[in-house]
Amino acid sequence: GQQLNQSPQSMFIQEGEDVSMNCTSSSIFNTWLWYKQDPGEGPVLLIALYKAGELTSNGRLTAQFGITRKDSFLNISASIPSDVGIYFCAGHPPSNYQLIWGAGTKLIIKP
Amino acid sequence: NAGVTQTPKFQVLKTGQSMTLQCAQDMNHEYMSWYRQDPGMGLRLIHYSVGAGITDQGEVPNGYNVSRSTTEDFPLRLLSAAPSQTSVYFCASSYSNRAVVGELFFGEGSRLTVL
């Protein structure tokens, strides 16, 4: 089936640093979404992107829908302790309801 | 608002046992789905439903059954549990016009261990 390559798998960062992660696919998507999962919880939608080239912000988070429709990135500026968690990208193919998920990027903030 | 409620939160089964994971939502969402989450992998869709009486298979449906008799409830049944079904299971729901673009509301998860 379709797969998303999400990188990096994990990141150790200092509080206050900026963070960048991305997802790529071998096929096009109609939407790209970024979710965050806190320990012991279900994923929560952070940002949804609907058009190629779209750049959207949600507070300190910024995400972009790649021009080729095969990639997306998420940036977090000035990271804080509550940013810890797993960030998932997900893409919606043109065909149906089956959302395709990346394997996640685990964000860990050094004390 | 309760949102999406899953029960139980934790369950241990022996191989061959059956059980049902419950999912209920109070947002009047047409679309409901079940995912499993395994370490190092993204979420994988098991089954989904676009309304009462309508269900369909996702990416990994084998070993699982679902039904949708009401808008609110979407139980997931394991008929004969296997160790490979050890996972964290998430129920997610949405309005149909938001589900088609991937905007989902998730429950807190049910952690299942099959010995």
PDB file of C-alpha atoms in Angstrom:
ATOM      1  CA  GLY A   1       0.000   0.000   0.000  1.00  0.00           C
ATOM      2  CA  GLN A   2       0.932   3.641  -0.048  1.00  0.00           C
ATOM      3  CA  GLN A   3       3.502   4.759   2.504  1.00  0.00           C
ATOM      4  CA  LEU A   4       4.705   8.022   3.907  1.00  0.00           C
ATOM      5  CA  ASN A   5       8.331   8.542   4.849  1.00  0.00           C
ATOM      6  CA  GLN A   6       8.498  10.754   7.906  1.00  0.00           C
ATOM      7  CA  SER A   7      11.784  12.084   9.222  1.00  0.00           C
ATOM      8  CA  PRO A   8      13.482  12.328  11.546  1.00  0.00           C
ATOM      9  CA  GLN A   9      12.294   9.410  13.693  1.00  0.00           C
ATOM     10  CA  SER A  10      13.225  11.286  16.852  1.00  0.00           C
ATOM     11  CA  MET A  11      14.726  14.608  17.869  1.00  0.00           C
ATOM     12  CA  PHE A  12      16.479  15.762  21.014  1.00  0.00           C
ATOM     13  CA  ILE A  13      16.356  19.516  21.261  1.00  0.00           C
ATOM     14  CA  GLN A  14      16.974  22.284  23.750  1.00  0.00           C
ATOM     15  CA  GLU A  15      14.084  24.387  24.958  1.00  0.00           C
ATOM     16  CA  GLY A  16      13.847  27.480  22.783  1.00  0.00           C
ATOM     17  CA  GLU A  17      15.210  25.808  19.651  1.00  0.00           C
ATOM     18  CA  ASP A  18      13.315  25.633  16.384  1.00  0.00           C
ATOM     19  CA  VAL A  19      12.237  22.210  15.092  1.00  0.00           C
ATOM     20  CA  SER A  20      11.651  20.974  11.576  1.00  0.00           C
ATOM     21  CA  MET A  21      10.243  17.651  10.372  1.00  0.00           C
ATOM     22  CA  ASN A  22       8.936  16.451   7.040  1.00  0.00           C
ATOM     23  CA  CYS A  23       7.016  13.793   5.198  1.00  0.00           C
ATOM     24  CA  THR A  24       7.395  12.532   1.651  1.00  0.00           C
ATOM     25  CA  SER A  25       5.337  10.215  -0.488  1.00  0.00           C
ATOM     26  CA  SER A  26       5.781   8.449  -3.793  1.00  0.00           C
ATOM     27  CA  SER A  27       2.274   9.470  -4.855  1.00  0.00           C
ATOM     28  CA  ILE A  28       0.197  12.616  -4.636  1.00  0.00           C
ATOM     29  CA  PHE A  29      -2.191  13.558  -1.884  1.00  0.00           C
ATOM     30  CA  ASN A  30      -5.197  15.855  -1.820  1.00  0.00           C
ATOM     31  CA  THR A  31      -4.632  16.924   1.769  1.00  0.00           C
ATOM     32  CA  TRP A  32      -1.788  16.849   4.241  1.00  0.00           C
ATOM     33  CA  LEU A  33      -2.389  16.868   7.972  1.00  0.00           C
ATOM     34  CA  TRP A  34      -0.218  17.084  11.043  1.00  0.00           C
ATOM     35  CA  TYR A  35      -1.302  15.465  14.299  1.00  0.00           C
ATOM     36  CA  LYS A  36       0.314  15.404  17.730  1.00  0.00           C
ATOM     37  CA  GLN A  37       0.029  12.566  20.219  1.00  0.00           C
ATOM     38  CA  ASP A  38       0.768  13.098  23.896  1.00  0.00           C
ATOM     39  CA  PRO A  39       1.681  10.046  26.006  1.00  0.00           C
ATOM     40  CA  GLY A  40      -1.394   7.939  26.796  1.00  0.00           C
ATOM     41  CA  GLU A  41      -3.644   9.996  24.560  1.00  0.00           C
ATOM     42  CA  GLY A  42      -5.025   9.827  21.052  1.00  0.00           C
ATOM     43  CA  PRO A  43      -3.683  12.039  18.241  1.00  0.00           C
ATOM     44  CA  VAL A  44      -4.965  15.593  18.037  1.00  0.00           C
ATOM     45  CA  LEU A  45      -5.130  17.537  14.790  1.00  0.00           C
ATOM     46  CA  LEU A  46      -2.706  20.475  14.666  1.00  0.00           C
ATOM     47  CA  ILE A  47      -2.855  21.702  11.083  1.00  0.00           C
ATOM     48  CA  ALA A  48      -4.659  20.661   7.910  1.00  0.00           C
ATOM     49  CA  LEU A  49      -3.484  21.683   4.443  1.00  0.00           C
ATOM     50  CA  TYR A  50      -5.739  21.505   1.406  1.00  0.00           C
ATOM     51  CA  LYS A  51      -3.906  23.031  -1.554  1.00  0.00           C
ATOM     52  CA  ALA A  52      -0.485  22.588  -3.103  1.00  0.00           C
ATOM     53  CA  GLY A  53       1.798  25.385  -1.955  1.00  0.00           C
ATOM     54  CA  GLU A  54      -0.401  26.277   1.008  1.00  0.00           C
ATOM     55  CA  LEU A  55       1.439  27.592   4.077  1.00  0.00           C
ATOM     56  CA  THR A  56      -0.553  27.578   7.323  1.00  0.00           C
ATOM     57  CA  SER A  57       0.306  28.599  10.868  1.00  0.00           C
ATOM     58  CA  ASN A  58      -1.167  27.636  14.227  1.00  0.00           C
ATOM     59  CA  GLY A  59       0.603  29.636  16.913  1.00  0.00           C
ATOM     60  CA  ARG A  60       4.254  28.578  16.917  1.00  0.00           C
ATOM     61  CA  LEU A  61       3.567  25.846  14.358  1.00  0.00           C
ATOM     62  CA  THR A  62       3.859  26.323  10.617  1.00  0.00           C
ATOM     63  CA  ALA A  63       3.206  23.685   7.981  1.00  0.00           C
ATOM     64  CA  GLN A  64       3.395  23.653   4.201  1.00  0.00           C
ATOM     65  CA  PHE A  65       1.806  21.529   1.482  1.00  0.00           C
ATOM     66  CA  GLY A  66       4.513  20.836  -1.111  1.00  0.00           C
ATOM     67  CA  ILE A  67       4.091  22.087  -4.662  1.00  0.00           C
ATOM     68  CA  THR A  68       4.458  18.567  -6.070  1.00  0.00           C
ATOM     69  CA  ARG A  69       1.673  17.378  -3.675  1.00  0.00           C
ATOM     70  CA  LYS A  70       4.073  14.633  -2.535  1.00  0.00           C
ATOM     71  CA  ASP A  71       5.517  16.239   0.575  1.00  0.00           C
ATOM     72  CA  SER A  72       4.869  18.435   3.570  1.00  0.00           C
ATOM     73  CA  PHE A  73       6.884  19.912   6.403  1.00  0.00           C
ATOM     74  CA  LEU A  74       6.106  21.089   9.928  1.00  0.00           C
ATOM     75  CA  ASN A  75       8.137  23.704  11.778  1.00  0.00           C
ATOM     76  CA  ILE A  76       7.872  24.486  15.472  1.00  0.00           C
ATOM     77  CA  SER A  77       9.485  27.716  16.592  1.00  0.00           C
ATOM     78  CA  ALA A  78      10.928  28.366  20.050  1.00  0.00           C
ATOM     79  CA  SER A  79      10.109  24.931  21.457  1.00  0.00           C
ATOM     80  CA  ILE A  80       8.729  24.616  24.996  1.00  0.00           C
ATOM     81  CA  PRO A  81       8.426  21.561  27.295  1.00  0.00           C
ATOM     82  CA  SER A  82       4.791  20.910  26.365  1.00  0.00           C
ATOM     83  CA  ASP A  83       5.852  20.357  22.736  1.00  0.00           C
ATOM     84  CA  VAL A  84       7.119  16.917  23.795  1.00  0.00           C
ATOM     85  CA  GLY A  85       5.243  14.115  22.091  1.00  0.00           C
ATOM     86  CA  ILE A  86       4.941  12.281  18.813  1.00  0.00           C
ATOM     87  CA  TYR A  87       4.107  14.214  15.681  1.00  0.00           C
ATOM     88  CA  PHE A  88       2.432  12.362  12.844  1.00  0.00           C
ATOM     89  CA  CYS A  89       1.951  13.455   9.279  1.00  0.00           C
ATOM     90  CA  ALA A  90      -0.973  12.014   7.378  1.00  0.00           C
ATOM     91  CA  GLY A  91      -1.986  12.315   3.772  1.00  0.00           C
ATOM     92  CA  HIS A  92      -5.282  11.816   2.089  1.00  0.00           C
ATOM     93  CA  PRO A  93      -5.068  10.166  -1.334  1.00  0.00           C
ATOM     94  CA  PRO A  94      -7.526  11.193  -4.052  1.00  0.00           C
ATOM     95  CA  SER A  95      -9.413   7.898  -3.985  1.00  0.00           C
ATOM     96  CA  ASN A  96     -11.173   7.236  -0.704  1.00  0.00           C
ATOM     97  CA  TYR A  97     -11.494   7.581   3.079  1.00  0.00           C
ATOM     98  CA  GLN A  98      -8.263   5.792   3.871  1.00  0.00           C
ATOM     99  CA  LEU A  99      -5.887   8.271   5.423  1.00  0.00           C
ATOM    100  CA  ILE A 100      -2.238   7.261   5.105  1.00  0.00           C
ATOM    101  CA  TRP A 101      -0.007   7.894   8.155  1.00  0.00           C
ATOM    102  CA  GLY A 102       3.688   8.435   8.656  1.00  0.00           C
ATOM    103  CA  ALA A 103       5.503   6.515  11.414  1.00  0.00           C
ATOM    104  CA  GLY A 104       5.876   9.623  13.565  1.00  0.00           C
ATOM    105  CA  THR A 105       8.602  11.945  14.850  1.00  0.00           C
ATOM    106  CA  LYS A 106       9.236  11.738  18.581  1.00  0.00           C
ATOM    107  CA  LEU A 107      10.203  15.096  20.047  1.00  0.00           C
ATOM    108  CA  ILE A 108      12.208  15.054  23.250  1.00  0.00           C
ATOM    109  CA  ILE A 109      13.344  18.214  24.977  1.00  0.00           C
ATOM    110  CA  LYS A 110      16.588  18.089  26.914  1.00  0.00           C
ATOM    111  CA  PRO A 111      16.195  19.346  30.479  1.00  0.00           C
TER     112      PRO A 111
ATOM    113  CA  ASN B   1     -18.821  17.085  25.936  1.00  0.00           C
ATOM    114  CA  ALA B   2     -17.374  13.589  26.194  1.00  0.00           C
ATOM    115  CA  GLY B   3     -16.167  13.454  22.559  1.00  0.00           C
ATOM    116  CA  VAL B   4     -14.982   9.946  21.621  1.00  0.00           C
ATOM    117  CA  THR B   5     -15.082   7.470  24.501  1.00  0.00           C
ATOM    118  CA  GLN B   6     -13.332   4.106  24.374  1.00  0.00           C
ATOM    119  CA  THR B   7     -13.653   1.233  26.821  1.00  0.00           C
ATOM    120  CA  PRO B   8     -11.815  -0.574  28.246  1.00  0.00           C
ATOM    121  CA  LYS B   9      -8.565   1.394  28.465  1.00  0.00           C
ATOM    122  CA  PHE B  10      -6.531  -1.733  29.216  1.00  0.00           C
ATOM    123  CA  GLN B  11      -7.240  -5.416  28.561  1.00  0.00           C
ATOM    124  CA  VAL B  12      -5.225  -8.614  28.770  1.00  0.00           C
ATOM    125  CA  LEU B  13      -6.475 -11.634  26.851  1.00  0.00           C
ATOM    126  CA  LYS B  14      -5.314 -15.175  26.328  1.00  0.00           C
ATOM    127  CA  THR B  15      -4.859 -16.479  22.804  1.00  0.00           C
ATOM    128  CA  GLY B  16      -8.186 -17.624  21.409  1.00  0.00           C
ATOM    129  CA  GLN B  17     -10.363 -15.511  23.674  1.00  0.00           C
ATOM    130  CA  SER B  18     -12.872 -13.080  22.215  1.00  0.00           C
ATOM    131  CA  MET B  19     -13.697  -9.564  23.283  1.00  0.00           C
ATOM    132  CA  THR B  20     -15.266  -6.320  22.129  1.00  0.00           C
ATOM    133  CA  LEU B  21     -13.699  -2.876  22.281  1.00  0.00           C
ATOM    134  CA  GLN B  22     -16.378  -0.239  22.699  1.00  0.00           C
ATOM    135  CA  CYS B  23     -16.412   3.180  21.046  1.00  0.00           C
ATOM    136  CA  ALA B  24     -19.047   5.859  21.490  1.00  0.00           C
ATOM    137  CA  GLN B  25     -19.192   9.454  20.274  1.00  0.00           C
ATOM    138  CA  ASP B  26     -21.618  12.193  21.200  1.00  0.00           C
ATOM    139  CA  MET B  27     -20.874  14.612  18.365  1.00  0.00           C
ATOM    140  CA  ASN B  28     -23.368  13.182  15.853  1.00  0.00           C
ATOM    141  CA  HIS B  29     -20.518  12.239  13.517  1.00  0.00           C
ATOM    142  CA  GLU B  30     -21.431  10.106  10.526  1.00  0.00           C
ATOM    143  CA  TYR B  31     -17.934   8.710  10.063  1.00  0.00           C
ATOM    144  CA  MET B  32     -16.321   6.378  12.598  1.00  0.00           C
ATOM    145  CA  SER B  33     -13.216   4.250  12.312  1.00  0.00           C
ATOM    146  CA  TRP B  34     -10.847   1.950  14.159  1.00  0.00           C
ATOM    147  CA  TYR B  35      -7.062   2.154  13.947  1.00  0.00           C
ATOM    148  CA  ARG B  36      -4.290   0.148  15.508  1.00  0.00           C
ATOM    149  CA  GLN B  37      -0.969   1.659  16.522  1.00  0.00           C
ATOM    150  CA  ASP B  38       2.173  -0.423  16.779  1.00  0.00           C
ATOM    151  CA  PRO B  39       5.660   0.781  17.780  1.00  0.00           C
ATOM    152  CA  GLY B  40       7.580   2.407  14.944  1.00  0.00           C
ATOM    153  CA  MET B  41       4.593   2.370  12.627  1.00  0.00           C
ATOM    154  CA  GLY B  42       1.957   4.860  11.732  1.00  0.00           C
ATOM    155  CA  LEU B  43      -1.669   4.261  12.484  1.00  0.00           C
ATOM    156  CA  ARG B  44      -3.268   1.570  10.345  1.00  0.00           C
ATOM    157  CA  LEU B  45      -6.950   1.570   9.513  1.00  0.00           C
ATOM    158  CA  ILE B  46      -8.842  -1.582  10.476  1.00  0.00           C
ATOM    159  CA  HIS B  47     -12.475  -0.823   9.613  1.00  0.00           C
ATOM    160  CA  TYR B  48     -14.549   2.250   9.068  1.00  0.00           C
ATOM    161  CA  SER B  49     -18.167   3.291   8.755  1.00  0.00           C
ATOM    162  CA  VAL B  50     -19.780   6.215   6.962  1.00  0.00           C
ATOM    163  CA  GLY B  51     -23.125   5.831   8.707  1.00  0.00           C
ATOM    164  CA  ALA B  52     -25.415   3.483  10.591  1.00  0.00           C
ATOM    165  CA  GLY B  53     -25.683   0.148   8.809  1.00  0.00           C
ATOM    166  CA  ILE B  54     -22.640   0.816   6.585  1.00  0.00           C
ATOM    167  CA  THR B  55     -19.171  -0.564   7.255  1.00  0.00           C
ATOM    168  CA  ASP B  56     -16.108  -1.225   5.133  1.00  0.00           C
ATOM    169  CA  GLN B  57     -12.644  -2.700   5.480  1.00  0.00           C
ATOM    170  CA  GLY B  58      -9.486  -0.707   5.918  1.00  0.00           C
ATOM    171  CA  GLU B  59      -5.876  -1.700   5.472  1.00  0.00           C
ATOM    172  CA  VAL B  60      -5.700  -4.453   8.132  1.00  0.00           C
ATOM    173  CA  PRO B  61      -9.193  -5.932   8.674  1.00  0.00           C
ATOM    174  CA  ASN B  62      -8.324  -9.613   9.201  1.00  0.00           C
ATOM    175  CA  GLY B  63      -9.258 -10.923  12.646  1.00  0.00           C
ATOM    176  CA  TYR B  64     -11.641  -8.061  13.398  1.00  0.00           C
ATOM    177  CA  ASN B  65     -15.372  -7.526  12.942  1.00  0.00           C
ATOM    178  CA  VAL B  66     -17.415  -4.361  13.254  1.00  0.00           C
ATOM    179  CA  SER B  67     -21.038  -3.299  13.092  1.00  0.00           C
ATOM    180  CA  ARG B  68     -22.764   0.087  13.198  1.00  0.00           C
ATOM    181  CA  SER B  69     -26.328  -0.157  14.449  1.00  0.00           C
ATOM    182  CA  THR B  70     -26.486   3.428  15.735  1.00  0.00           C
ATOM    183  CA  THR B  71     -24.778   6.696  14.828  1.00  0.00           C
ATOM    184  CA  GLU B  72     -23.172   6.879  18.258  1.00  0.00           C
ATOM    185  CA  ASP B  73     -21.578   3.438  18.650  1.00  0.00           C
ATOM    186  CA  PHE B  74     -18.996   1.494  16.664  1.00  0.00           C
ATOM    187  CA  PRO B  75     -17.745  -1.615  18.514  1.00  0.00           C
ATOM    188  CA  LEU B  76     -14.722  -3.595  17.363  1.00  0.00           C
ATOM    189  CA  ARG B  77     -14.838  -7.363  17.928  1.00  0.00           C
ATOM    190  CA  LEU B  78     -11.922  -9.739  18.156  1.00  0.00           C
ATOM    191  CA  LEU B  79     -13.353 -13.219  17.595  1.00  0.00           C
ATOM    192  CA  SER B  80     -10.246 -15.261  18.461  1.00  0.00           C
ATOM    193  CA  ALA B  81      -7.435 -13.136  19.797  1.00  0.00           C
ATOM    194  CA  ALA B  82      -3.873 -13.739  18.611  1.00  0.00           C
ATOM    195  CA  PRO B  83      -0.580 -12.340  19.985  1.00  0.00           C
ATOM    196  CA  SER B  84      -0.206 -10.373  16.730  1.00  0.00           C
ATOM    197  CA  GLN B  85      -3.224  -8.345  17.813  1.00  0.00           C
ATOM    198  CA  THR B  86      -1.346  -6.940  20.782  1.00  0.00           C
ATOM    199  CA  SER B  87      -1.525  -3.219  20.076  1.00  0.00           C
ATOM    200  CA  VAL B  88      -3.054   0.092  21.038  1.00  0.00           C
ATOM    201  CA  TYR B  89      -6.430   0.596  19.380  1.00  0.00           C
ATOM    202  CA  PHE B  90      -7.886   3.996  18.608  1.00  0.00           C
ATOM    203  CA  CYS B  91     -11.394   4.903  17.607  1.00  0.00           C
ATOM    204  CA  ALA B  92     -11.780   8.086  15.555  1.00  0.00           C
ATOM    205  CA  SER B  93     -14.826   9.933  14.274  1.00  0.00           C
ATOM    206  CA  SER B  94     -15.714  12.918  12.130  1.00  0.00           C
ATOM    207  CA  TYR B  95     -18.385  14.532  10.023  1.00  0.00           C
ATOM    208  CA  SER B  96     -18.331  12.874   6.609  1.00  0.00           C
ATOM    209  CA  ASN B  97     -17.350  16.054   4.799  1.00  0.00           C
ATOM    210  CA  ARG B  98     -14.388  16.447   7.162  1.00  0.00           C
ATOM    211  CA  ALA B  99     -13.447  12.767   7.179  1.00  0.00           C
ATOM    212  CA  VAL B 100     -12.817  12.893   3.434  1.00  0.00           C
ATOM    213  CA  VAL B 101     -10.072  15.424   4.084  1.00  0.00           C
ATOM    214  CA  GLY B 102      -8.670  13.551   7.089  1.00  0.00           C
ATOM    215  CA  GLU B 103      -9.858  15.673  10.006  1.00  0.00           C
ATOM    216  CA  LEU B 104     -10.521  13.158  12.768  1.00  0.00           C
ATOM    217  CA  PHE B 105     -11.296  13.199  16.492  1.00  0.00           C
ATOM    218  CA  PHE B 106      -9.626  10.374  18.379  1.00  0.00           C
ATOM    219  CA  GLY B 107     -10.447   8.587  21.595  1.00  0.00           C
ATOM    220  CA  GLU B 108      -7.812   7.994  24.269  1.00  0.00           C
ATOM    221  CA  GLY B 109      -7.043   4.480  23.094  1.00  0.00           C
ATOM    222  CA  SER B 110      -7.445   0.916  24.348  1.00  0.00           C
ATOM    223  CA  ARG B 111      -4.249  -0.986  25.109  1.00  0.00           C
ATOM    224  CA  LEU B 112      -4.679  -4.702  24.385  1.00  0.00           C
ATOM    225  CA  THR B 113      -2.216  -7.436  25.274  1.00  0.00           C
ATOM    226  CA  VAL B 114      -2.743 -10.985  23.998  1.00  0.00           C
ATOM    227  CA  LEU B 115      -0.717 -13.631  25.776  1.00  0.00           C
TER     228      LEU B 115
END
